[in-house]
mmCIF file of C-alpha atoms in Angstrom:
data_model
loop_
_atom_site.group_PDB
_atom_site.id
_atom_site.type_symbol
_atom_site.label_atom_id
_atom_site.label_comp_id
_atom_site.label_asym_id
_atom_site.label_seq_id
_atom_site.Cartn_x
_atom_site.Cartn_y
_atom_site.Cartn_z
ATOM 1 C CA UNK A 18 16.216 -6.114 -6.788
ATOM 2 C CA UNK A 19 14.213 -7.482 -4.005
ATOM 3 C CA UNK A 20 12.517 -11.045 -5.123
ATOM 4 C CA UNK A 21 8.313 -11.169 -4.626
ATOM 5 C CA UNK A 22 7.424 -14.565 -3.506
ATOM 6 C CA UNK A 23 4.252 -13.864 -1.876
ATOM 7 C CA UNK A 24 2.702 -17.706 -1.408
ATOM 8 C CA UNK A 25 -1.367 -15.936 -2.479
ATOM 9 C CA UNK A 26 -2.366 -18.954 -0.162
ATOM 10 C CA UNK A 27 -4.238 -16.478 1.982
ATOM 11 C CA UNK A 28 -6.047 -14.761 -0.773
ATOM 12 C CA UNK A 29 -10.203 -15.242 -1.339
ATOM 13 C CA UNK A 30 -12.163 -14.339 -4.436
ATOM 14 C CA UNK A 31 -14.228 -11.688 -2.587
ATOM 15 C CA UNK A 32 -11.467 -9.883 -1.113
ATOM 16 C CA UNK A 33 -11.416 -6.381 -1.513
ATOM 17 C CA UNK A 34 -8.140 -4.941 -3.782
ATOM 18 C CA UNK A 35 -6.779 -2.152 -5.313
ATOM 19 C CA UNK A 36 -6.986 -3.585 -8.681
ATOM 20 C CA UNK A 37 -6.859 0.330 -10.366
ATOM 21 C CA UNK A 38 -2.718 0.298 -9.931
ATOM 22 C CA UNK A 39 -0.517 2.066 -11.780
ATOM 23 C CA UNK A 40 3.446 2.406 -12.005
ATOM 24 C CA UNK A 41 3.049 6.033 -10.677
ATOM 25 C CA UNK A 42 1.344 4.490 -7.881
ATOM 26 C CA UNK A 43 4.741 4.166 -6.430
ATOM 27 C CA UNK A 44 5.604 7.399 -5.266
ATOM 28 C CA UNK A 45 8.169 8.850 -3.405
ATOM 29 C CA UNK A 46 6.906 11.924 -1.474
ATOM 30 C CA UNK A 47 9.521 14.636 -0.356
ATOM 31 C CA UNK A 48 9.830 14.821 3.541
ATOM 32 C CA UNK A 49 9.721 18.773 3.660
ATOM 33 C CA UNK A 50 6.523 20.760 3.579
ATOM 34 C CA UNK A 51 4.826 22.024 1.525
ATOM 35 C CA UNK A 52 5.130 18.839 -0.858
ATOM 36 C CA UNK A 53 6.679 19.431 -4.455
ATOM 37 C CA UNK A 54 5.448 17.475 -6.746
ATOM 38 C CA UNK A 55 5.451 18.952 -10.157
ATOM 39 C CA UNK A 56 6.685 16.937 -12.870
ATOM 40 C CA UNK A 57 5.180 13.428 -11.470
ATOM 41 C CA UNK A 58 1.809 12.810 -13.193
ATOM 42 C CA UNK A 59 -0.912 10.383 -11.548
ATOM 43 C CA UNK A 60 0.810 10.044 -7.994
ATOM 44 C CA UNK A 61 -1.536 9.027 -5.816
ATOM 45 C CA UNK A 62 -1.528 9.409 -1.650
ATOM 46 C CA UNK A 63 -1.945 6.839 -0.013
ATOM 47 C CA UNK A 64 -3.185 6.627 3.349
ATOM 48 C CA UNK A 65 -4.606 3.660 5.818
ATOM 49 C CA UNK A 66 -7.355 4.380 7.748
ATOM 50 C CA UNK A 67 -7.477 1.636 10.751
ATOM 51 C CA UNK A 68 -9.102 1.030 14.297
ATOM 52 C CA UNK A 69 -11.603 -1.261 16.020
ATOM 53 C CA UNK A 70 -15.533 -1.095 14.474
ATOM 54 C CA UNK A 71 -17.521 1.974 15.745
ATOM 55 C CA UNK A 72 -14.434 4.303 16.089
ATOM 56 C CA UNK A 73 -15.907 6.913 13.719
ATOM 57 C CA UNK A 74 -13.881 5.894 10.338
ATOM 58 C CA UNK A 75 -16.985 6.978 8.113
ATOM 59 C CA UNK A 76 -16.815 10.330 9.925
ATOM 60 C CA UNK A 77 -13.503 10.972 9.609
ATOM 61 C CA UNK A 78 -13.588 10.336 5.419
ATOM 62 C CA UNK A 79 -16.354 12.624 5.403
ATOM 63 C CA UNK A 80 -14.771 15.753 7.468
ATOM 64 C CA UNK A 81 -11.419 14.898 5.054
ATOM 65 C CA UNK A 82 -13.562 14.266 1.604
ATOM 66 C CA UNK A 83 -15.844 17.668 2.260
ATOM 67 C CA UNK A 84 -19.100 15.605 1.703
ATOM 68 C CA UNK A 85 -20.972 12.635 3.451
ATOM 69 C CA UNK A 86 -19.176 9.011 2.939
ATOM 70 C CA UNK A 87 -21.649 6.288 3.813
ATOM 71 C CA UNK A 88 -19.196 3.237 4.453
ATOM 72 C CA UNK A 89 -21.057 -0.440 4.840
ATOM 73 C CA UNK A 90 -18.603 -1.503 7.251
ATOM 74 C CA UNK A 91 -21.205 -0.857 10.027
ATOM 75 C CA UNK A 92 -21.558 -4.309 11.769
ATOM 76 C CA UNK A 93 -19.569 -3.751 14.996
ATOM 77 C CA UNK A 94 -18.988 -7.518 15.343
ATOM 78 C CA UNK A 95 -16.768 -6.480 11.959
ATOM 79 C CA UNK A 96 -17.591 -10.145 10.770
ATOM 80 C CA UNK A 97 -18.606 -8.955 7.375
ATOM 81 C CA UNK A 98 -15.938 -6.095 7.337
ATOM 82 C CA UNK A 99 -14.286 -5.271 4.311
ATOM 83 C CA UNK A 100 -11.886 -3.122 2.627
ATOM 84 C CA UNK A 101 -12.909 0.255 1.399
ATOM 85 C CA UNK A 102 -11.500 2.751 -0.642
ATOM 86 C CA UNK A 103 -12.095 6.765 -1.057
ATOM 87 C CA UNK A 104 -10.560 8.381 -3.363
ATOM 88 C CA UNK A 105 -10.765 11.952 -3.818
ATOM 89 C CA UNK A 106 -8.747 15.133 -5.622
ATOM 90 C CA UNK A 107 -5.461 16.142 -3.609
ATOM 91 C CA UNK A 108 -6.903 19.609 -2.313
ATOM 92 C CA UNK A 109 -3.481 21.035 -2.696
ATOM 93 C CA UNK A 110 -2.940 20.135 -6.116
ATOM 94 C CA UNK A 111 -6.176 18.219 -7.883
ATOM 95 C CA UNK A 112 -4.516 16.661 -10.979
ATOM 96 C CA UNK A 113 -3.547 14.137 -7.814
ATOM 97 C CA UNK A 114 -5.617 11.716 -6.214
ATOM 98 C CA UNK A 115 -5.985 11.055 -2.218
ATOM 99 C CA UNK A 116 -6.933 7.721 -1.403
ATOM 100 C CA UNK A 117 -8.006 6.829 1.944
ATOM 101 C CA UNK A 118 -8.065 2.795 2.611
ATOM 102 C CA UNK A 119 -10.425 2.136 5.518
ATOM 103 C CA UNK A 120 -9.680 -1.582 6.380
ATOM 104 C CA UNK A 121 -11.285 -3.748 8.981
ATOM 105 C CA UNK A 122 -9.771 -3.870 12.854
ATOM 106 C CA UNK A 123 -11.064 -6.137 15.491
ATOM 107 C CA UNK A 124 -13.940 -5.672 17.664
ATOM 108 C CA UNK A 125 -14.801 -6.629 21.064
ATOM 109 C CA UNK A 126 -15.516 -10.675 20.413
ATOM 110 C CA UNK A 127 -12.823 -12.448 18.490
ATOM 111 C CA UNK A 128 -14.948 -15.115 16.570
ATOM 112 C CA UNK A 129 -13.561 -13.530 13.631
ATOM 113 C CA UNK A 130 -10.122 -12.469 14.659
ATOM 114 C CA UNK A 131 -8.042 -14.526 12.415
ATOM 115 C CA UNK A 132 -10.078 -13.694 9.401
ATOM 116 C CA UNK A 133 -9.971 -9.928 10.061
ATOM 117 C CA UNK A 134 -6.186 -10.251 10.024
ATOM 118 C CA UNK A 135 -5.974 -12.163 7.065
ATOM 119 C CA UNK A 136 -8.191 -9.501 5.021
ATOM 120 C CA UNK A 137 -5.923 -6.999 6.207
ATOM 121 C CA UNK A 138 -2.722 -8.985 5.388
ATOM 122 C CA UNK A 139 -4.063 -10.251 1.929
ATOM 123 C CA UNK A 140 -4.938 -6.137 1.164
ATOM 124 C CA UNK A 141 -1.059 -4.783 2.565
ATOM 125 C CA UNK A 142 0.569 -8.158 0.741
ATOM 126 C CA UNK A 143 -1.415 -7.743 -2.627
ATOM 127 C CA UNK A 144 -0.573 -3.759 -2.518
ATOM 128 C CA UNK A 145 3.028 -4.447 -2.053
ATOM 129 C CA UNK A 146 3.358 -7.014 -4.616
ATOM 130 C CA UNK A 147 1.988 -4.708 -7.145
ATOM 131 C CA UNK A 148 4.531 -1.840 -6.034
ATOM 132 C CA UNK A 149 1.607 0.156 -4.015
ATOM 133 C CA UNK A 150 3.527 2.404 -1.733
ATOM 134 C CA UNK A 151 1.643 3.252 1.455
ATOM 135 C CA UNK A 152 2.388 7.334 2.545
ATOM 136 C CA UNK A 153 1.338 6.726 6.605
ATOM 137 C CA UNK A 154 -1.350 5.049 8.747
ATOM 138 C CA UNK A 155 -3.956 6.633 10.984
ATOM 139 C CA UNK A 156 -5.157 4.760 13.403
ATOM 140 C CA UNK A 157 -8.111 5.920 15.038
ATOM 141 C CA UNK A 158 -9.274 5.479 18.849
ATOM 142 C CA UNK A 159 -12.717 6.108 20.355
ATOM 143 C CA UNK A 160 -12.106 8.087 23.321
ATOM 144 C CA UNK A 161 -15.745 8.005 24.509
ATOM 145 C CA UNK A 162 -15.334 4.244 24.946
ATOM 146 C CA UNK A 163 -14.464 2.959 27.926
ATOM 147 C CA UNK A 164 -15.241 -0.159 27.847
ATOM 148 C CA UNK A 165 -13.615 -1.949 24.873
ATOM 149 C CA UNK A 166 -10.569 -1.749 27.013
ATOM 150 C CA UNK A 167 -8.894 -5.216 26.158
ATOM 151 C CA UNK A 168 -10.230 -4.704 22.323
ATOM 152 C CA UNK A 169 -8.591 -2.048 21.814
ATOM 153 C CA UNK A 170 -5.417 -3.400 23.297
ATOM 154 C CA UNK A 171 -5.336 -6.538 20.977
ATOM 155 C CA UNK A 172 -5.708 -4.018 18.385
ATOM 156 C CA UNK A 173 -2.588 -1.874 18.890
ATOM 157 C CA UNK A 174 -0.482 -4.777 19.580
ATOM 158 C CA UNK A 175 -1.426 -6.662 16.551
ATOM 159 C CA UNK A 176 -0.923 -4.152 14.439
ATOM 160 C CA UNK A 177 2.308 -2.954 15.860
ATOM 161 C CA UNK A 178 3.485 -6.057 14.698
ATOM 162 C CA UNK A 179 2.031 -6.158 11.653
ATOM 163 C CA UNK A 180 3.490 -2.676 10.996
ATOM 164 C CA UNK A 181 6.873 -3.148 12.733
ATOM 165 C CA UNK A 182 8.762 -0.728 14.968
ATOM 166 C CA UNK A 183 10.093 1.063 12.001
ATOM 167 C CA UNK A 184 6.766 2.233 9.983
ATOM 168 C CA UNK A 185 6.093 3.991 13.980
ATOM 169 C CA UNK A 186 7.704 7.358 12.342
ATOM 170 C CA UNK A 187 4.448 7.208 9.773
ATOM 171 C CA UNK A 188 2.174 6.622 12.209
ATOM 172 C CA UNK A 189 -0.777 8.765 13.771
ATOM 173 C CA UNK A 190 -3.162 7.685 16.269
ATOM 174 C CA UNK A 191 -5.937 9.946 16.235
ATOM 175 C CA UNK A 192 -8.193 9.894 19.131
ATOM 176 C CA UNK A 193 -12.185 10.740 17.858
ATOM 177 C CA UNK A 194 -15.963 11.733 19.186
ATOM 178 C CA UNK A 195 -14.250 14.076 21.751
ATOM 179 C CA UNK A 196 -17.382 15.928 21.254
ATOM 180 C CA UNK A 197 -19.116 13.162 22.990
ATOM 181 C CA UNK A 198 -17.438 13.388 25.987
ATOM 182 C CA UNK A 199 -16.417 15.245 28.922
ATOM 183 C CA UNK A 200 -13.080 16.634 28.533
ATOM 184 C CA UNK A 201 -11.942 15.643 31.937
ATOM 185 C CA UNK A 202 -13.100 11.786 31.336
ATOM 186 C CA UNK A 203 -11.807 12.195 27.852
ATOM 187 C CA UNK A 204 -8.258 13.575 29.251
ATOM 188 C CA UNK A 205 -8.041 10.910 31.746
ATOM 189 C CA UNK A 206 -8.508 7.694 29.147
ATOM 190 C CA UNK A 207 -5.866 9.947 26.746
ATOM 191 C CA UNK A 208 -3.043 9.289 29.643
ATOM 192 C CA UNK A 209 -3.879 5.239 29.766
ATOM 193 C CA UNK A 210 -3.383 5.644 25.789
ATOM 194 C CA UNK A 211 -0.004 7.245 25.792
ATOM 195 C CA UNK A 212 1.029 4.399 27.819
ATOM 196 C CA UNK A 213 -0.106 1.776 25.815
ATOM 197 C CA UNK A 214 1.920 3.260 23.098
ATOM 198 C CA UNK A 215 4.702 4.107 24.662
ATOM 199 C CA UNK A 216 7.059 2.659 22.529
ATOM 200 C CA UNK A 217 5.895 3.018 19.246
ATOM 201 C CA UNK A 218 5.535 6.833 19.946
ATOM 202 C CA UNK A 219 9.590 6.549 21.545
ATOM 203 C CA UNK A 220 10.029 5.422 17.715
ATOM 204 C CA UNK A 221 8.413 8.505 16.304
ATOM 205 C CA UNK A 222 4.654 8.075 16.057
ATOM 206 C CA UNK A 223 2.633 10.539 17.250
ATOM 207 C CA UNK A 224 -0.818 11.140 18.396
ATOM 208 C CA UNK A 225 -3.721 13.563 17.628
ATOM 209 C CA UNK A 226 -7.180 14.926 18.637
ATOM 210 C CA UNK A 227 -9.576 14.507 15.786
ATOM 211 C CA UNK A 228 -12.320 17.231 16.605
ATOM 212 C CA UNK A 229 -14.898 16.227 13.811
ATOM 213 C CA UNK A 230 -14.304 18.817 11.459
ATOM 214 C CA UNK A 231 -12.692 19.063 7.893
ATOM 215 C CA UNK A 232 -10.060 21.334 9.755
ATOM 216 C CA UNK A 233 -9.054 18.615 12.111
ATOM 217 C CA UNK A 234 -8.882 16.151 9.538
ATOM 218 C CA UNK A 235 -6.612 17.619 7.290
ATOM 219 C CA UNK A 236 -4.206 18.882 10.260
ATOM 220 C CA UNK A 237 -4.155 14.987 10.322
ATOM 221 C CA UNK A 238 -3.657 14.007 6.761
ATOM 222 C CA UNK A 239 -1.261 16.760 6.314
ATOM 223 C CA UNK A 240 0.989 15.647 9.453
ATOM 224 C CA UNK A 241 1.528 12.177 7.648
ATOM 225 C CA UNK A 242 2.446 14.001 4.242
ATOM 226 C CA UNK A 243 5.014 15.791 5.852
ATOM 227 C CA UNK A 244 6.428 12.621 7.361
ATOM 228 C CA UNK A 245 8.633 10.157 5.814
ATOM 229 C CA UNK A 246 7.531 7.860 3.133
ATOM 230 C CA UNK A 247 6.929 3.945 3.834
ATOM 231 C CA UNK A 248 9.749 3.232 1.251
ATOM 232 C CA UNK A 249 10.289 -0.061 2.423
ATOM 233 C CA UNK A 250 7.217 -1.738 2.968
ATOM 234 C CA UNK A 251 5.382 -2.769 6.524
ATOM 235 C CA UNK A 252 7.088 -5.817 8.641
ATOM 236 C CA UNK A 253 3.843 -7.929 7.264
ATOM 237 C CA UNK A 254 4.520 -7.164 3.774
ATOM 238 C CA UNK A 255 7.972 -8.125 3.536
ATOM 239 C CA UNK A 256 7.450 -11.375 5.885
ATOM 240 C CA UNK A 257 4.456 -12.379 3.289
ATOM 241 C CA UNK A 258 6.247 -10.878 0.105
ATOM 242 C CA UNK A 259 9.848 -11.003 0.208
ATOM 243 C CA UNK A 260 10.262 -13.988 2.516
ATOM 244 C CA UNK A 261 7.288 -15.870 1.441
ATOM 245 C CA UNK A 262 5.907 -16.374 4.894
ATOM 246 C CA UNK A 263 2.211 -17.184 5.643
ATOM 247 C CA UNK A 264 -0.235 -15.171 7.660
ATOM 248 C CA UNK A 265 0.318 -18.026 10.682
ATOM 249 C CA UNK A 266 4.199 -17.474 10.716
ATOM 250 C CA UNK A 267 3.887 -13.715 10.350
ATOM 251 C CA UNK A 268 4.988 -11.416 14.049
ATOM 252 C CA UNK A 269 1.156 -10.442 13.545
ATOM 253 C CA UNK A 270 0.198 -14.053 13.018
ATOM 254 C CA UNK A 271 2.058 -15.387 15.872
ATOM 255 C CA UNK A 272 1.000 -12.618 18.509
ATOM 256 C CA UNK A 273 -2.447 -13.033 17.736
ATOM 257 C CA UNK A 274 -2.050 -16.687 18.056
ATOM 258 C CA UNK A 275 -0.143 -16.536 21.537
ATOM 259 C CA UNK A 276 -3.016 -13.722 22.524
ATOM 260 C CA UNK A 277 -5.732 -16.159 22.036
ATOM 261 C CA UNK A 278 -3.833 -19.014 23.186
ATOM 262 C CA UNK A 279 -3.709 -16.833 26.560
ATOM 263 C CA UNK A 280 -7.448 -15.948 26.804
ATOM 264 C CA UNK A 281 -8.707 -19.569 26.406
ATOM 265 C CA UNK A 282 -6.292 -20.558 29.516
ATOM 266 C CA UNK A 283 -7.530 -17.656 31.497
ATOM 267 C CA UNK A 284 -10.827 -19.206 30.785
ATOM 268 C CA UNK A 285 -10.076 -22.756 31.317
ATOM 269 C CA UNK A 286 -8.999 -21.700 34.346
ATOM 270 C CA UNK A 287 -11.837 -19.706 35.514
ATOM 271 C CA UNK A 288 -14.493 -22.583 34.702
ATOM 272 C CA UNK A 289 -12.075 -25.126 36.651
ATOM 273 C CA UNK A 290 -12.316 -22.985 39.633
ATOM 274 C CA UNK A 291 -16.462 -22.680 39.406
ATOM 275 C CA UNK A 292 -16.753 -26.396 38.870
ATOM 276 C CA UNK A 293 -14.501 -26.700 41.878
ATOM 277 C CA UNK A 294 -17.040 -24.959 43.611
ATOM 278 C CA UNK A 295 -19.901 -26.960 42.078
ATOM 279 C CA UNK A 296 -21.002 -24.485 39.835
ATOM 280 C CA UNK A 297 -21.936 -26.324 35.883
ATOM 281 C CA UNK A 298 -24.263 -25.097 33.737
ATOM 282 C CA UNK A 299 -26.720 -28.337 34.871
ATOM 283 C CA UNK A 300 -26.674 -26.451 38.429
ATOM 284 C CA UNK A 301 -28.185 -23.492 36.923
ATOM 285 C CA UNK A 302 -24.621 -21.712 36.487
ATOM 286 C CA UNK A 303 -25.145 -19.850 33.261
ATOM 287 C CA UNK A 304 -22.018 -18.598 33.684
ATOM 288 C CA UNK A 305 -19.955 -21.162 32.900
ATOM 289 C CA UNK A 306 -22.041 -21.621 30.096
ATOM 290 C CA UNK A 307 -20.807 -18.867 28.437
ATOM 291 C CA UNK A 308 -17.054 -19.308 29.651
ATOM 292 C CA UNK A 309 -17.487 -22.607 27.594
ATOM 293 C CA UNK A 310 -18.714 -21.001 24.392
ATOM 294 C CA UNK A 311 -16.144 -18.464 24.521
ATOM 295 C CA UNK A 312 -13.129 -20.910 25.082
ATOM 296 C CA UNK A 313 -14.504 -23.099 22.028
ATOM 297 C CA UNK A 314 -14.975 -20.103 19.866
ATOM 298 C CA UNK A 315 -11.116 -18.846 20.792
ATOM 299 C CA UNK A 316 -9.861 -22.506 20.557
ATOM 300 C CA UNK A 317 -11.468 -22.753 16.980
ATOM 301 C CA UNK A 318 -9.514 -19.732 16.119
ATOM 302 C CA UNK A 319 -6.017 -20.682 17.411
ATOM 303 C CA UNK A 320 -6.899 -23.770 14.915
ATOM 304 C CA UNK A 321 -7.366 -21.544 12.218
ATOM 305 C CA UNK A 322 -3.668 -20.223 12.555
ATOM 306 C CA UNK A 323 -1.838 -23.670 12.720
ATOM 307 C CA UNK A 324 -0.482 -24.037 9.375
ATOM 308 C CA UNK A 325 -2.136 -27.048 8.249
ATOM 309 C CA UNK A 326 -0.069 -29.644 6.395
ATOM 310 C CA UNK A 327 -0.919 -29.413 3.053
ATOM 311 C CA UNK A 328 -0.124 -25.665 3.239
ATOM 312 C CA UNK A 329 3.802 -27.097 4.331
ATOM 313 C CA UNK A 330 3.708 -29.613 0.981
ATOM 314 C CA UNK A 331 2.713 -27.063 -1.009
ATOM 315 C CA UNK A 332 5.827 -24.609 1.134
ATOM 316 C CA UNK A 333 8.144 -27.915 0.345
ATOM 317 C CA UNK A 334 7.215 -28.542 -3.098
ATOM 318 C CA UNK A 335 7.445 -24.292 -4.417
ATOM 319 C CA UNK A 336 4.064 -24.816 -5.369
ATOM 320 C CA UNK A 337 1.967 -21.209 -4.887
#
């Protein structure tokens, strides 16, 4: 029996939770299609509906649910993002339940970085203590976007190591609003993509085209219910749960950590090389300016995930 020692050091009183659990929450799905499931009352799916802000989550639940879903997770800074849950009969069998869990994922500014992290760790820790077993992820892209290029970026790699190489085989990373696009534009960003995720798709993850449609979305759902379970848990939960790790000692913590620590160098250096040219915001230089504010705001951040000392007292003493 595996020991749960998650610290809860993390947790808020606002956070968003599945509080609803049940022992038959823990299900074990077969790997061969179509599912069988008779005999196992109340199982629930559950799947994890991620990306950056903007991607088209709320359209996505709506083309799977058969109806409109108005989410509220609508600022695209995602400051104010929370967790959301849909829940809705298993088509295929409606004494089950489907429950799609749309959580936050980072935007293009990183003000908030560390606490959209945290929301997502405290949601996949606080599951996993409570014996919530997760059936797949699907991570959606915007291929319309070209713009949120390094965004988007931070996002995969955070997440791949929040997930950990070996979740990849439960993984789907659906690309969306292809109807807002040219195909041959669309096509050429979906190349860029398969790169980026080279290896977690060498590891067994896959990607897909969601079209908009109810269709589409269940070709999606039902690829992950025909995959392997998420018996184990996700790297994050068992660094928070069974080894008792915080956020900032986490492979997700860390990563983001070393990715900001990067970005406020790059900047330092950029503003060193405009004031070496006598550009400063007194000679009118707004850009520097801004280079400023952006290193202070990514600087404040890398502070939030240094494990301050009273956290390490608390670690010492096996207070929680």
């Amino acid at each position: 029996m595996k020991k749960r020692r998650w610290r809860k050091a993390e947790l808020k009183p606002d956070d968003i939770l599945l509080k609803d659990a049940r022992p038959t929450d823990i299900v074990i799905l077969y790997v061969r299609r179509p599912w069988s499931l008779a005999g196992k009352p109340n199982i629930y799916f559950r799947f994890r509906v991620m990306g950056p802000s903007g991607v088209g989550k709320s359209t996505f639940i709506s083309a799977a649910v058969g109806r409109n879903v108005t989410t509220t997770n609508q600022n695209l800074l995602s400051s104010v993002a929370t967790a959301q849950h849909t829940i809705f009969p298993y088509p295929y069998d409606t004494s089950r339940r489907v429950v799609l869990v749309d959580l936050p994922g980072f935007a293009d500014s990183y003000e908030r970085d560390v606490e959209v992290l945290r929301r997502n760790a405290v949601w996949m820790a606080y599951s996993y203590s409570h014996e919530v077993k997760i059936s797949g992820i699907i991570y959606l892209h915007d291929i319309s976007d070209h713009r949120s290029i390094e965004a988007s970026r931070r996002n995969f790699h955070v997440f791949q190591h929040a997930f950990g190489i070996e979740a990849s085989h439960s993984i789907i990373y659906a690309t969306t609003k292809w109807d807002n696009t040219e195909s041959y534009w669309a096509e050429n960003r979906e190349q860029p993509l398969r790169e980026t995720l080279r290896e977690a798709l060498y590891h067994g993850a896959e990607m897909a085209r969601f079209m908009g449609t109810r269709q589409s979305a269940w070709d999606i759902i039902d690829s992950i219910t025909s995959k392997k379970p998420l018996l184990d848990g996700l790297q994050i939960q068992n660094e928070m749960v069974e080894s008792g790790k915080f956020l900032e000692e986490t492979s997700a913590g860390k990563f983001l950590r070393s990715w900001l620590q990067d970005q406020a160098s790059a900047r330092r250096r950029m503003i060193d090389e405009m004031e070496a040219q006598g550009k400063t915001p007194l000679s009118g230089c707004g850009r520097v300016e801004d280079l400023e504010v952006e290193m202070s705001a990514l600087l404040g951040q890398i502070h939030k995930l240094e494990i301050p000392v009273r956290k390490r007292i608390m670690a010492l003493l096996h207070l929680r």
